Every structure is written in C-alpha cells, then in structure tokens.
CSV table of C-alpha atoms and ligand atoms in Angstrom, one decimal:
chain,number,residue,atom,x,y,z
A,1,MET,CA,0.1,0.3,0.3
A,2,GLN,CA,1.2,3.3,-0.9
A,3,LYS,CA,3.0,5.3,1.7
A,4,SER,CA,3.1,9.0,2.3
A,5,TRP,CA,6.5,11.1,2.5
A,6,ILE,CA,5.2,12.3,5.7
A,7,ASP,CA,6.7,9.6,8.1
A,8,SER,CA,3.5,10.0,11.0
A,9,ALA,CA,1.5,9.2,8.5
A,10,ASN,CA,2.8,5.8,8.1
A,11,ASP,CA,2.8,4.6,11.5
A,12,GLY,CA,-0.2,1.5,11.6
A,13,SER,CA,-1.4,3.7,14.6
A,14,THR,CA,-2.0,6.6,13.0
A,15,ASP,CA,-6.0,7.5,12.4
A,16,PHE,CA,-4.6,10.1,9.7
A,17,PRO,CA,-2.5,8.1,6.9
A,18,LEU,CA,-2.6,9.0,2.9
A,19,GLN,CA,-5.6,6.5,2.2
A,20,ASN,CA,-7.7,9.0,4.8
A,21,LEU,CA,-7.2,12.8,4.2
A,22,PRO,CA,-9.9,14.2,6.2
A,23,PHE,CA,-10.8,17.9,5.7
A,24,GLY,CA,-11.3,20.6,8.5
A,25,VAL,CA,-11.0,24.0,9.2
A,26,PHE,CA,-8.5,25.2,11.4
A,27,SER,CA,-6.3,28.5,12.4
A,28,VAL,CA,-2.9,29.4,13.8
A,29,ALA,CA,-2.2,31.9,15.8
A,30,GLY,CA,-2.7,35.2,14.7
A,31,ASP,CA,-4.7,34.2,11.5
A,32,GLY,CA,-8.3,33.4,10.5
A,33,PRO,CA,-9.8,29.9,9.8
A,34,ARG,CA,-8.5,28.0,7.1
A,35,ILE,CA,-9.3,24.6,4.9
A,36,GLY,CA,-7.0,21.9,6.2
A,37,ILE,CA,-6.2,17.7,5.2
A,38,ALA,CA,-4.9,16.1,8.5
A,39,ILE,CA,-2.1,13.8,7.1
A,40,GLY,CA,-0.5,11.8,9.9
A,41,ASN,CA,0.5,14.3,13.3
A,42,ARG,CA,0.3,17.1,10.3
A,43,VAL,CA,-2.2,19.2,8.9
A,44,LEU,CA,-1.8,20.5,5.4
A,45,ASP,CA,-2.9,24.2,4.5
A,46,LEU,CA,-5.2,23.6,1.7
A,47,ARG,CA,-5.7,27.9,1.3
A,48,ALA,CA,-1.9,27.4,0.7
A,49,CYS,CA,-1.5,25.0,-0.9
A,50,ALA,CA,-4.1,26.6,-3.7
A,51,GLU,CA,-2.1,30.6,-3.4
A,52,ASN,CA,1.1,27.9,-3.9
A,53,GLY,CA,-0.3,26.7,-7.2
A,54,LEU,CA,0.1,23.1,-5.9
A,55,LEU,CA,-3.7,22.8,-6.8
A,56,ASP,CA,-3.7,24.3,-10.6
A,57,THR,CA,-4.7,20.6,-11.8
A,58,LEU,CA,-8.1,21.5,-10.4
A,59,ASP,CA,-10.5,23.7,-11.5
A,60,ARG,CA,-11.1,27.1,-11.0
A,61,PRO,CA,-14.0,27.4,-8.8
A,62,VAL,CA,-12.8,23.8,-6.7
A,63,GLN,CA,-9.4,25.6,-5.8
A,64,ASP,CA,-11.4,29.0,-5.0
A,65,ALA,CA,-13.5,26.7,-2.9
A,66,CYS,CA,-10.3,25.3,-0.9
A,67,CYS,CA,-9.4,29.0,-0.1
A,68,THR,CA,-12.4,30.0,2.3
A,69,PRO,CA,-12.8,30.2,5.9
A,70,VAL,CA,-15.5,26.8,5.9
A,71,LEU,CA,-15.9,23.8,3.8
A,72,ASN,CA,-19.7,25.1,2.9
A,73,GLU,CA,-18.8,26.0,-1.0
A,74,LEU,CA,-16.5,22.7,-1.9
A,75,MET,CA,-19.6,20.8,-0.1
A,76,ALA,CA,-21.7,23.2,-2.6
A,77,LEU,CA,-19.3,21.8,-5.6
A,78,GLY,CA,-20.5,17.9,-5.3
A,79,ARG,CA,-18.7,15.5,-4.1
A,80,SER,CA,-16.8,15.0,-6.9
A,81,ALA,CA,-14.7,18.5,-6.3
A,82,ALA,CA,-14.0,16.9,-2.8
A,83,SER,CA,-13.2,13.6,-4.5
A,84,ALA,CA,-10.9,15.8,-6.9
A,85,VAL,CA,-8.9,17.8,-4.2
A,86,ARG,CA,-8.5,14.6,-2.2
A,87,ARG,CA,-7.1,13.1,-5.1
A,88,ARG,CA,-4.6,16.1,-5.9
A,89,VAL,CA,-3.3,16.3,-2.3
A,90,MET,CA,-2.7,12.3,-2.5
A,91,GLU,CA,-0.4,12.9,-5.2
A,92,LEU,CA,1.0,15.9,-3.5
A,93,LEU,CA,2.1,13.6,-0.1
A,94,ALA,CA,2.9,10.6,-1.6
A,95,GLU,CA,5.9,9.0,-1.1
A,96,ASP,CA,6.6,9.0,-4.7
A,97,ALA,CA,6.1,12.7,-5.2
A,98,PRO,CA,8.7,14.8,-6.7
A,99,ALA,CA,11.6,15.7,-4.7
A,100,ASN,CA,11.6,19.4,-5.4
A,101,LEU,CA,7.4,19.4,-4.3
A,102,ARG,CA,8.6,18.7,-0.7
A,103,GLY,CA,10.3,21.3,-0.4
A,104,ARG,CA,7.5,23.6,-1.5
A,105,MET,CA,5.2,22.0,0.6
A,106,GLU,CA,7.4,21.6,4.2
A,107,PRO,CA,6.0,25.5,5.3
A,108,LEU,CA,2.3,24.6,4.3
A,109,LEU,CA,2.5,21.8,6.9
A,110,HIS,CA,1.4,22.6,10.8
A,111,VAL,CA,2.1,20.5,13.6
A,112,ALA,CA,-1.2,19.1,14.2
A,113,GLU,CA,-1.2,19.8,18.0
A,114,GLN,CA,-0.7,23.5,17.4
A,115,VAL,CA,-3.3,24.6,16.0
A,116,THR,CA,-7.0,25.5,16.5
A,117,MET,CA,-9.7,23.2,15.2
A,118,HIS,CA,-12.9,24.7,14.3
A,119,LEU,CA,-16.3,23.1,12.9
A,120,PRO,CA,-15.8,22.9,9.6
A,121,ALA,CA,-19.0,24.0,8.3
A,122,ALA,CA,-21.4,27.3,8.9
A,123,ILE,CA,-24.3,24.1,10.0
A,124,GLY,CA,-27.7,25.5,8.0
A,125,ASP,CA,-29.3,22.7,9.8
A,126,TYR,CA,-29.3,20.0,12.0
A,127,THR,CA,-31.7,16.9,11.9
A,128,ASP,CA,-30.7,13.6,14.8
A,129,PHE,CA,-32.1,10.3,13.9
A,130,TYR,CA,-32.4,7.1,15.5
A,131,ALA,CA,-31.0,4.5,13.4
A,132,SER,CA,-29.9,1.4,16.5
A,133,VAL,CA,-33.0,-1.1,16.6
A,134,TYR,CA,-30.8,-1.9,20.0
A,135,HIS,CA,-30.8,1.5,21.1
A,136,ALA,CA,-34.6,2.3,20.4
A,137,THR,CA,-35.3,-0.9,22.0
A,138,ASN,CA,-33.4,-0.6,25.1
A,139,VAL,CA,-34.6,2.8,26.0
A,140,GLY,CA,-37.6,1.8,25.1
A,141,ARG,CA,-37.9,-0.7,27.5
A,142,LEU,CA,-36.7,2.0,30.2
A,143,PHE,CA,-39.7,4.4,29.5
A,144,ARG,CA,-42.6,1.7,28.5
A,145,PRO,CA,-41.6,-2.0,29.7
A,146,ASP,CA,-44.7,-3.5,27.9
A,147,ASN,CA,-44.2,-1.7,24.9
A,148,PRO,CA,-40.2,-1.1,23.7
A,149,LEU,CA,-40.3,-0.8,20.2
A,150,LEU,CA,-43.0,1.4,18.7
A,151,PRO,CA,-45.0,0.0,15.5
A,152,ASN,CA,-43.3,2.7,12.6
A,153,TYR,CA,-39.5,2.0,14.1
A,154,LYS,CA,-38.9,-0.9,11.2
A,155,TYR,CA,-40.9,1.1,8.3
A,156,VAL,CA,-39.4,4.8,9.2
A,157,PRO,CA,-36.6,6.5,9.9
A,158,ILE,CA,-37.0,8.2,12.9
A,159,GLY,CA,-36.1,11.4,13.6
A,160,TYR,CA,-36.1,15.0,14.8
A,161,HIS,CA,-34.8,18.4,13.9
A,162,GLY,CA,-32.5,19.6,16.3
A,163,ARG,CA,-30.9,22.8,16.7
A,164,ALA,CA,-27.6,24.0,14.9
A,165,SER,CA,-26.5,26.8,16.8
A,166,SER,CA,-25.8,25.0,20.0
A,167,ILE,CA,-23.1,22.7,17.5
A,168,VAL,CA,-19.7,22.9,19.1
A,169,VAL,CA,-16.4,21.3,17.8
A,170,SER,CA,-14.1,18.8,20.2
A,171,ASP,CA,-12.5,20.1,23.4
A,172,THR,CA,-15.4,22.5,23.8
A,173,GLY,CA,-16.8,22.5,27.7
A,174,VAL,CA,-20.1,21.6,27.7
A,175,LYS,CA,-22.0,23.8,31.0
A,176,ARG,CA,-24.5,21.3,32.8
A,177,PRO,CA,-28.1,22.9,31.8
A,178,SER,CA,-30.8,23.8,33.7
A,179,GLY,CA,-34.7,23.1,33.1
A,180,GLN,CA,-37.8,21.6,34.1
A,181,ILE,CA,-37.6,18.5,36.2
A,182,LYS,CA,-40.3,16.5,38.0
A,183,PRO,CA,-39.3,12.9,39.6
A,184,ALA,CA,-41.6,10.5,39.5
A,185,ASP,CA,-42.7,11.2,43.2
A,186,ALA,CA,-43.4,15.3,42.9
A,187,ALA,CA,-46.5,16.4,42.4
A,188,VAL,CA,-45.0,19.8,40.2
A,189,PRO,CA,-41.8,20.0,38.4
A,190,THR,CA,-38.9,22.4,40.0
A,191,PHE,CA,-36.7,24.6,37.6
A,192,ALA,CA,-33.3,23.1,38.3
A,193,PRO,CA,-29.8,22.1,37.3
A,194,THR,CA,-29.9,18.2,35.1
A,195,ARG,CA,-29.1,15.4,37.5
A,196,LEU,CA,-29.1,13.1,34.9
A,197,LEU,CA,-26.7,14.4,32.1
A,198,ASP,CA,-25.8,11.8,29.3
A,199,TYR,CA,-23.7,11.3,26.3
A,200,GLU,CA,-24.7,9.9,23.4
A,201,LEU,CA,-22.0,8.0,21.1
A,202,GLU,CA,-24.0,9.0,17.0
A,203,MET,CA,-22.0,9.4,14.0
A,204,GLY,CA,-22.2,12.7,12.1
A,205,CYS,CA,-23.5,12.9,8.4
A,206,PHE,CA,-22.4,16.4,6.6
A,207,VAL,CA,-24.2,17.3,3.6
A,208,ALA,CA,-22.3,18.0,0.1
A,209,ASP,CA,-24.4,19.5,-2.8
A,210,GLY,CA,-28.4,20.4,-1.4
A,211,ASN,CA,-31.2,18.7,-3.5
A,212,ASP,CA,-33.7,21.7,-4.5
A,213,LEU,CA,-37.2,22.3,-2.6
A,214,GLY,CA,-39.9,19.8,-3.8
A,215,GLN,CA,-37.2,17.6,-5.4
A,216,PRO,CA,-36.5,13.8,-3.5
A,217,VAL,CA,-33.0,12.3,-3.4
A,218,PRO,CA,-33.8,8.6,-5.0
A,219,ILE,CA,-32.1,6.1,-3.1
A,220,HIS,CA,-29.9,5.0,-5.7
A,221,GLU,CA,-28.5,8.6,-5.7
A,222,ALA,CA,-28.4,9.3,-1.9
A,223,GLU,CA,-24.4,8.8,-1.3
A,224,GLU,CA,-23.8,11.4,-3.6
A,225,TYR,CA,-25.1,13.8,-1.5
A,226,ILE,CA,-22.8,13.3,1.3
A,227,PHE,CA,-19.7,14.7,2.1
A,228,GLY,CA,-18.5,13.0,4.8
A,229,LEU,CA,-18.7,11.6,8.3
A,230,CYS,CA,-17.3,12.8,11.8
A,231,LEU,CA,-18.4,11.5,15.3
A,232,LEU,CA,-20.8,13.4,17.2
A,233,ASN,CA,-22.2,13.7,20.8
A,234,ASP,CA,-25.6,14.5,22.1
A,235,TRP,CA,-25.1,15.1,25.3
A,236,SER,CA,-28.5,14.5,26.4
A,237,ALA,CA,-30.3,15.4,30.0
A,238,ARG,CA,-32.4,12.7,30.7
A,239,ASP,CA,-34.4,14.2,33.4
A,240,MET,CA,-35.4,16.8,31.3
A,241,GLN,CA,-36.2,14.6,29.1
A,242,ALA,CA,-38.6,12.6,30.7
A,243,TRP,CA,-40.7,15.2,31.3
A,244,GLU,CA,-40.7,17.1,28.2
A,245,TYR,CA,-40.7,14.8,25.2
A,246,GLN,CA,-44.5,13.8,24.9
A,247,PRO,CA,-46.0,14.6,22.6
A,248,LEU,CA,-43.4,15.8,20.6
A,249,GLY,CA,-40.6,15.0,21.0
A,250,PRO,CA,-37.3,16.4,22.3
A,251,PHE,CA,-36.2,19.9,23.0
A,252,LEU,CA,-34.3,21.7,25.4
A,253,SER,CA,-32.7,18.3,26.8
A,254,LYS,CA,-30.9,17.5,23.4
A,255,ASN,CA,-30.1,21.2,22.1
A,256,PHE,CA,-27.8,23.1,24.7
A,257,ALA,CA,-24.9,21.5,23.4
A,258,THR,CA,-23.3,18.8,20.5
A,259,SER,CA,-20.3,18.0,20.0
A,260,ILE,CA,-19.0,16.9,16.3
A,261,SER,CA,-14.9,16.0,16.1
A,262,PRO,CA,-13.3,18.3,13.9
A,263,TRP,CA,-12.1,15.8,10.6
A,264,VAL,CA,-14.4,15.2,8.1
A,265,VAL,CA,-13.8,12.0,6.6
A,266,THR,CA,-15.3,11.3,3.3
A,267,LEU,CA,-17.0,8.7,2.1
A,268,ASP,CA,-14.0,8.1,-0.6
A,269,ALA,CA,-11.9,7.0,2.6
A,270,LEU,CA,-14.8,5.1,3.7
A,271,GLN,CA,-15.1,2.8,0.4
A,272,PRO,CA,-12.6,-0.2,1.7
A,273,PHE,CA,-14.5,-0.3,5.1
A,274,ARG,CA,-18.1,-0.8,3.0
A,275,VAL,CA,-20.4,-3.7,4.4
A,276,PRO,CA,-24.2,-5.0,4.1
A,277,ALA,CA,-26.9,-2.9,4.9
A,278,PHE,CA,-27.9,-4.3,8.5
A,279,GLN,CA,-30.1,-7.6,8.7
A,280,ARG,CA,-33.0,-7.3,9.4
A,281,GLU,CA,-34.6,-10.2,11.1
A,282,ALA,CA,-37.5,-13.2,9.8
A,283,GLY,CA,-40.4,-11.2,10.1
A,284,ASP,CA,-39.6,-7.9,9.8
A,285,PRO,CA,-41.0,-5.7,6.9
A,286,ASP,CA,-39.2,-4.8,3.6
A,287,PRO,CA,-38.4,-1.3,3.4
A,288,LEU,CA,-41.1,0.8,2.0
A,289,PRO,CA,-40.0,0.5,-2.0
A,290,TYR,CA,-38.4,4.5,-2.0
A,291,LEU,CA,-36.1,3.2,0.4
A,292,ASN,CA,-35.0,-0.1,-0.9
A,293,SER,CA,-32.3,-1.1,-3.3
A,294,ALA,CA,-30.2,-3.8,-4.1
A,295,ASP,CA,-26.9,-2.1,-3.9
A,296,ASP,CA,-28.1,-0.4,-0.7
A,297,ARG,CA,-28.6,-3.7,0.7
A,298,LEU,CA,-25.8,-4.9,-0.5
A,299,ARG,CA,-22.7,-2.1,0.6
A,300,GLY,CA,-25.3,0.6,2.4
A,301,GLY,CA,-23.3,0.2,5.7
A,302,PHE,CA,-20.2,1.4,7.1
A,303,ASP,CA,-17.9,-1.0,9.4
A,304,VAL,CA,-16.7,1.9,11.6
A,305,VAL,CA,-15.7,1.1,15.4
A,306,LEU,CA,-16.8,3.3,17.8
A,307,GLU,CA,-15.5,3.6,21.7
A,308,ALA,CA,-16.7,5.9,23.7
A,309,TRP,CA,-13.7,6.7,26.7
A,310,LEU,CA,-14.6,8.8,30.5
A,311,SER,CA,-12.2,10.3,32.4
A,312,SER,CA,-13.4,12.1,36.0
A,313,LYS,CA,-11.6,14.9,37.5
A,314,LEU,CA,-9.7,12.9,40.0
A,315,MET,CA,-9.1,10.4,37.9
A,316,ARG,CA,-6.9,13.0,35.8
A,317,ASP,CA,-5.9,14.6,39.1
A,318,GLU,CA,-3.9,11.3,40.0
A,319,LYS,CA,-2.5,10.5,36.5
A,320,LEU,CA,-5.2,7.8,36.1
A,321,ALA,CA,-6.1,7.0,32.2
A,322,PRO,CA,-9.4,7.1,30.9
A,323,ILE,CA,-11.3,4.1,31.1
A,324,MET,CA,-13.1,2.7,28.1
A,325,LEU,CA,-16.8,2.3,28.2
A,326,SER,CA,-18.4,0.9,25.4
A,327,ARG,CA,-17.5,0.0,21.7
A,328,GLY,CA,-19.8,-0.8,19.2
A,329,ASN,CA,-19.5,-0.1,15.5
A,330,MET,CA,-21.6,2.2,13.0
A,331,ARG,CA,-22.9,-1.3,11.1
A,332,ASP,CA,-25.6,-2.0,13.6
A,333,LEU,CA,-27.6,1.0,12.6
A,334,TYR,CA,-30.8,-0.3,11.1
A,335,TRP,CA,-31.0,2.3,8.7
A,336,THR,CA,-28.5,3.3,6.4
A,337,LEU,CA,-27.2,6.8,6.0
A,338,ALA,CA,-29.0,6.7,2.6
A,339,GLN,CA,-32.2,4.9,3.3
A,340,MET,CA,-32.0,8.4,6.1
A,341,LEU,CA,-31.4,10.9,3.4
A,342,THR,CA,-33.7,9.7,1.3
A,343,HIS,CA,-36.4,9.5,3.5
A,344,HIS,CA,-35.4,13.3,4.9
A,345,ALA,CA,-36.0,14.1,1.8
A,346,SER,CA,-39.0,12.5,0.6
A,347,ASN,CA,-41.1,14.9,1.0
A,348,GLY,CA,-39.0,17.4,-0.8
A,349,CYS,CA,-37.7,18.8,2.0
A,350,ASN,CA,-34.4,20.9,0.8
A,351,LEU,CA,-31.2,19.7,2.4
A,352,ARG,CA,-28.5,21.8,2.4
A,353,PRO,CA,-24.6,22.6,1.8
A,354,GLY,CA,-22.7,21.7,5.5
A,355,ASP,CA,-26.0,20.4,6.7
A,356,LEU,CA,-25.3,17.7,9.3
A,357,LEU,CA,-27.8,14.6,10.1
A,358,GLY,CA,-26.9,12.8,12.8
A,359,THR,CA,-27.5,8.6,13.1
A,360,GLY,CA,-28.7,8.5,17.1
A,361,THR,CA,-27.1,6.5,19.5
A,362,VAL,CA,-25.1,3.8,17.6
A,363,SER,CA,-25.5,0.6,20.4
A,364,GLY,CA,-24.9,-2.6,19.6
A,365,PRO,CA,-26.7,-5.8,21.4
A,366,GLY,CA,-25.0,-5.9,24.4
A,367,LYS,CA,-24.3,-3.7,27.5
A,368,ASP,CA,-20.3,-3.6,26.3
A,369,SER,CA,-21.7,-1.9,23.1
A,370,ALA,CA,-24.1,0.6,24.6
A,371,GLY,CA,-23.7,4.1,23.4
A,372,CYS,CA,-25.2,6.2,26.4
A,373,LEU,CA,-25.0,6.0,30.2
A,374,LEU,CA,-28.7,5.7,30.3
A,375,GLU,CA,-28.7,2.1,28.3
A,376,MET,CA,-25.5,1.1,29.7
A,377,THR,CA,-26.5,1.7,33.8
A,378,ARG,CA,-30.3,0.9,33.1
A,379,ARG,CA,-31.1,4.1,34.2
A,380,GLY,CA,-28.8,4.5,36.6
A,381,THR,CA,-30.0,1.6,38.4
A,382,GLU,CA,-26.4,-0.5,37.4
A,383,PRO,CA,-23.5,1.8,38.1
A,384,ILE,CA,-20.8,2.2,36.5
A,385,SER,CA,-17.6,1.8,39.0
A,386,LEU,CA,-14.0,3.8,38.2
A,387,PRO,CA,-10.5,3.0,39.1
A,388,THR,CA,-10.7,6.1,42.0
A,389,GLY,CA,-13.5,4.2,43.3
A,390,GLU,CA,-15.8,6.5,42.2
A,391,GLN,CA,-19.3,5.3,40.8
A,392,ARG,CA,-21.5,6.7,37.6
A,393,LYS,CA,-24.7,6.6,36.9
A,394,PHE,CA,-24.7,9.6,34.8
A,395,LEU,CA,-22.1,12.3,34.2
A,396,GLU,CA,-20.3,14.5,36.6
A,397,ASP,CA,-19.1,18.0,36.8
A,398,GLY,CA,-15.7,17.3,35.8
A,399,ASP,CA,-16.1,14.6,33.8
A,400,GLU,CA,-14.9,14.5,30.2
A,401,VAL,CA,-16.1,12.3,27.6
A,402,VAL,CA,-13.8,11.2,24.6
A,403,PHE,CA,-15.7,9.8,21.6
A,404,ARG,CA,-12.7,8.1,19.0
A,405,GLY,CA,-13.8,6.0,15.7
A,406,TYR,CA,-12.1,3.8,13.6
A,407,CYS,CA,-11.9,1.2,10.7
A,408,ILE,CA,-9.8,-1.6,10.1
A,409,ARG,CA,-9.9,-4.3,7.6
A,410,GLU,CA,-7.1,-6.5,6.3
A,411,GLY,CA,-5.2,-5.3,3.4
A,412,HIS,CA,-5.6,-1.9,4.1
A,413,PRO,CA,-4.6,1.0,6.2
A,414,ARG,CA,-6.3,1.6,9.4
A,415,ILE,CA,-7.9,5.4,8.7
A,416,GLY,CA,-9.8,6.9,11.9
A,417,PHE,CA,-11.8,10.1,12.7
A,418,GLY,CA,-9.9,11.6,15.6
A,419,GLU,CA,-11.4,12.2,18.7
A,420,CYS,CA,-14.3,13.9,19.9
A,421,ARG,CA,-13.4,15.2,23.3
A,422,GLY,CA,-16.0,17.4,25.9
A,423,VAL,CA,-15.6,18.0,29.8
A,424,VAL,CA,-19.2,18.9,32.2
A,425,LEU,CA,-18.6,21.9,33.6
A,426,PRO,CA,-20.5,22.9,36.5
A,427,PRO,CA,-23.9,25.2,36.2
A,428,GLU,CA,-23.3,28.8,37.2
B,501,CA,CA1,-29.8,11.3,20.1
C-alpha cells in the first residue's frame, strides 16, 4: 500500500494515513480559519496549497472553494469536487511525489498539536435520527416496559429536527444545563440543573450539494449528497427529556450542546470499509420501495468501530488513564445513511451544503456496546465503578467524555476519525 513522505502518516496507529485525508477547518495563532487536510500528525494548509499553485490541476471554482474559511463552498460543488481535491493532495503527499515538491510543501504543513480546530462548516440545519434498533429497544424498554419498540420503527427512519446553533467542535466545555425536572414522586416540576446528564455516541453526516425544494433524492443517488462523516456527541439531559418529550419529542433536553469531531472523513476514504446493510430479522418488513435498493442492501453499511471513554476530574488529578465505557460499531445501525438521507428528502424537504445529520446513538446488542449511560447503567440502577472508587450513574461535573472511531480491515491501512472530546462544566 502506498506510503507518504510524511513519516507519521505511515505509523500503523495513526488515524490519518495517506488513504484517509479528511477535511477540516483550522487556524494558527494570529490568523483566521482556513481549510486543512489531516496527514499523520500534521495539517496541510489547503489555501496555501492553492496560493502556491499546487492545486492548479483542479478547476478554478474548486481551487477558490479551498481558499474559504469553511467547507460549505466545497461541499456545494458536490462530492466529485472533494474527490478531486483529495486525489490531488494524495499525489502531493505520496512518497513517490517529486522531491522538489516536498520542499515547497514543508512550510504549508503545521504540527497538528499546535493548531486550533474549528467547526468544519457553517451548519444551517441539523437533524438527529434514531437509527439503532438496539438503542431504540433498550431505551423504549426503560420508559415503556410492555411496549419497547413502537410499531412505526421498522418502517420509518425516525428523526427530529435539532438545533444547529449549539453545535460545538471537540474540546469545547459543555455547561450542565438547567431545565424543568419532575421526579416521579413529585407532584409538580421544579427548574434546576439536570441531575441525569448523559452522552450519546453517534456518527454525524455532512451533506454535500443539496437537493432543490420539492425534489426528493432517489435512494440510488443518496450517497452523492454525502460529503463525509464525523463523530458526534448528542449530550442529553435525561430528567428534562423524560418530562418534556411527549407529545412532540426532545427539545431543551438536547439542544444545549452537540459536540462533533473536527475532521470530516470522506465516503471515498471509507470505501474499503463498506459492508452490507443491517440484516433485518425474519418477520421484519422490507423497507418501502423508496427506501429499498439492491446496492444499498449490499453495501449500504459502514464498518466503523466506535468507542466511548471517560475520565473523572479525580482520575485526571491522580494521573489515571481514561477508561473505555463501550465499543460498538456503525454497522449495527438498522437504517443506512442513504435511507436516512432519502427519507429526509422524500417529502421534498431541501437539504443544503453543510447540513448535518446525526445517526442517533449507535448501540449494539450487548451492554458493552451501549452508546449512552442511560442504557449502560439501566437508567442509573447499575452504576459503573471508576478506578478511583467513584461511581457513575450519569455524568458528574468535571467528567470528560472522549469518543474515538476507526476502521480496520486486512490489507488496508487503518483509518480513523480522531477524537470528539468534551468536559462537563458546572452550572453557574
Ligand atoms: Ca441522539
């Protein structure tokens, strides 16, 4: 497999080998945000590449889009534009690139640890789905023991419109929100900081060029509308959620913060890790025709390992390593990305470049692959023990949640998503 002339990209443990090349937005001290590509432990400045003539093989609009401070313009040019940029950058960074190129590129590469990452796009709209049947069943059982999975689940990719304004990039602290809470034994609700703060381990999906209002997206074209994927933490206040969610679904229990990882991994980079869509149980209905395609059944899934890690403030003070809470896989989602996107646009709703879709909590069948504390601790009845002797039912102030995602397949370099981090800050 092809190597890069950047040594750290050839280390088998890196998330960012030559075969990944995810897009993000970064800045260095004293300068504004610009588009970059991660390679090993470095970040390549795409604007500087364009300004130095290194992207001259690309169409002018594509070069111009690389010089903007967010990815929206490049997204709007469609998946093929990003593919062309990625192919060109792969040529520039490959070990067989002409030696004189390396000299020209060295000044355009930053040490990743020294740059500040920003949101990759101006996110206009954000929709969160509920695509894991394991999550839906486990959570449903906690709230409705007799009737865990509602009858629409296997027909409709369930989702709700989230809030784009409170999406933050990894490493942004998340303040414990206050809201209406009504304990089961109380007659009336109170307004107080949430006591049941949780994370949800999800994938985020950025829309490339959108569809026109009134124009649905056929399922066989759906992936042309996807720019790439990131990690997503849908922070959730369970006590607020339990009180507010009926009849219209989650509202303030979800929209106080959503964290995403800064690097967007393209579907091109993920191609070696495609797998069949979720195998429906015998007796499950087939998807309705507009959500059903042979190609999507054959390769609509993605084999992405997803891990959630936790460290308490006391653990960090005592220099203890974070502990892994769960390890799941995106291939366990009942609905594919193509089905979610097609369903979203099926009524003519227009998606726009830079819109973000969340998959919903990615949970597997077992407790060790539960993608949130609500499921893992069975609503707090089975607490987790930390190496300090502390216990966790839900998140405490000072807790840091870290998500990691990566793909492994024999004969291919490992690729990863980097991290999505967030520390819980106390309420004011
Ligand atoms: Ca969610």
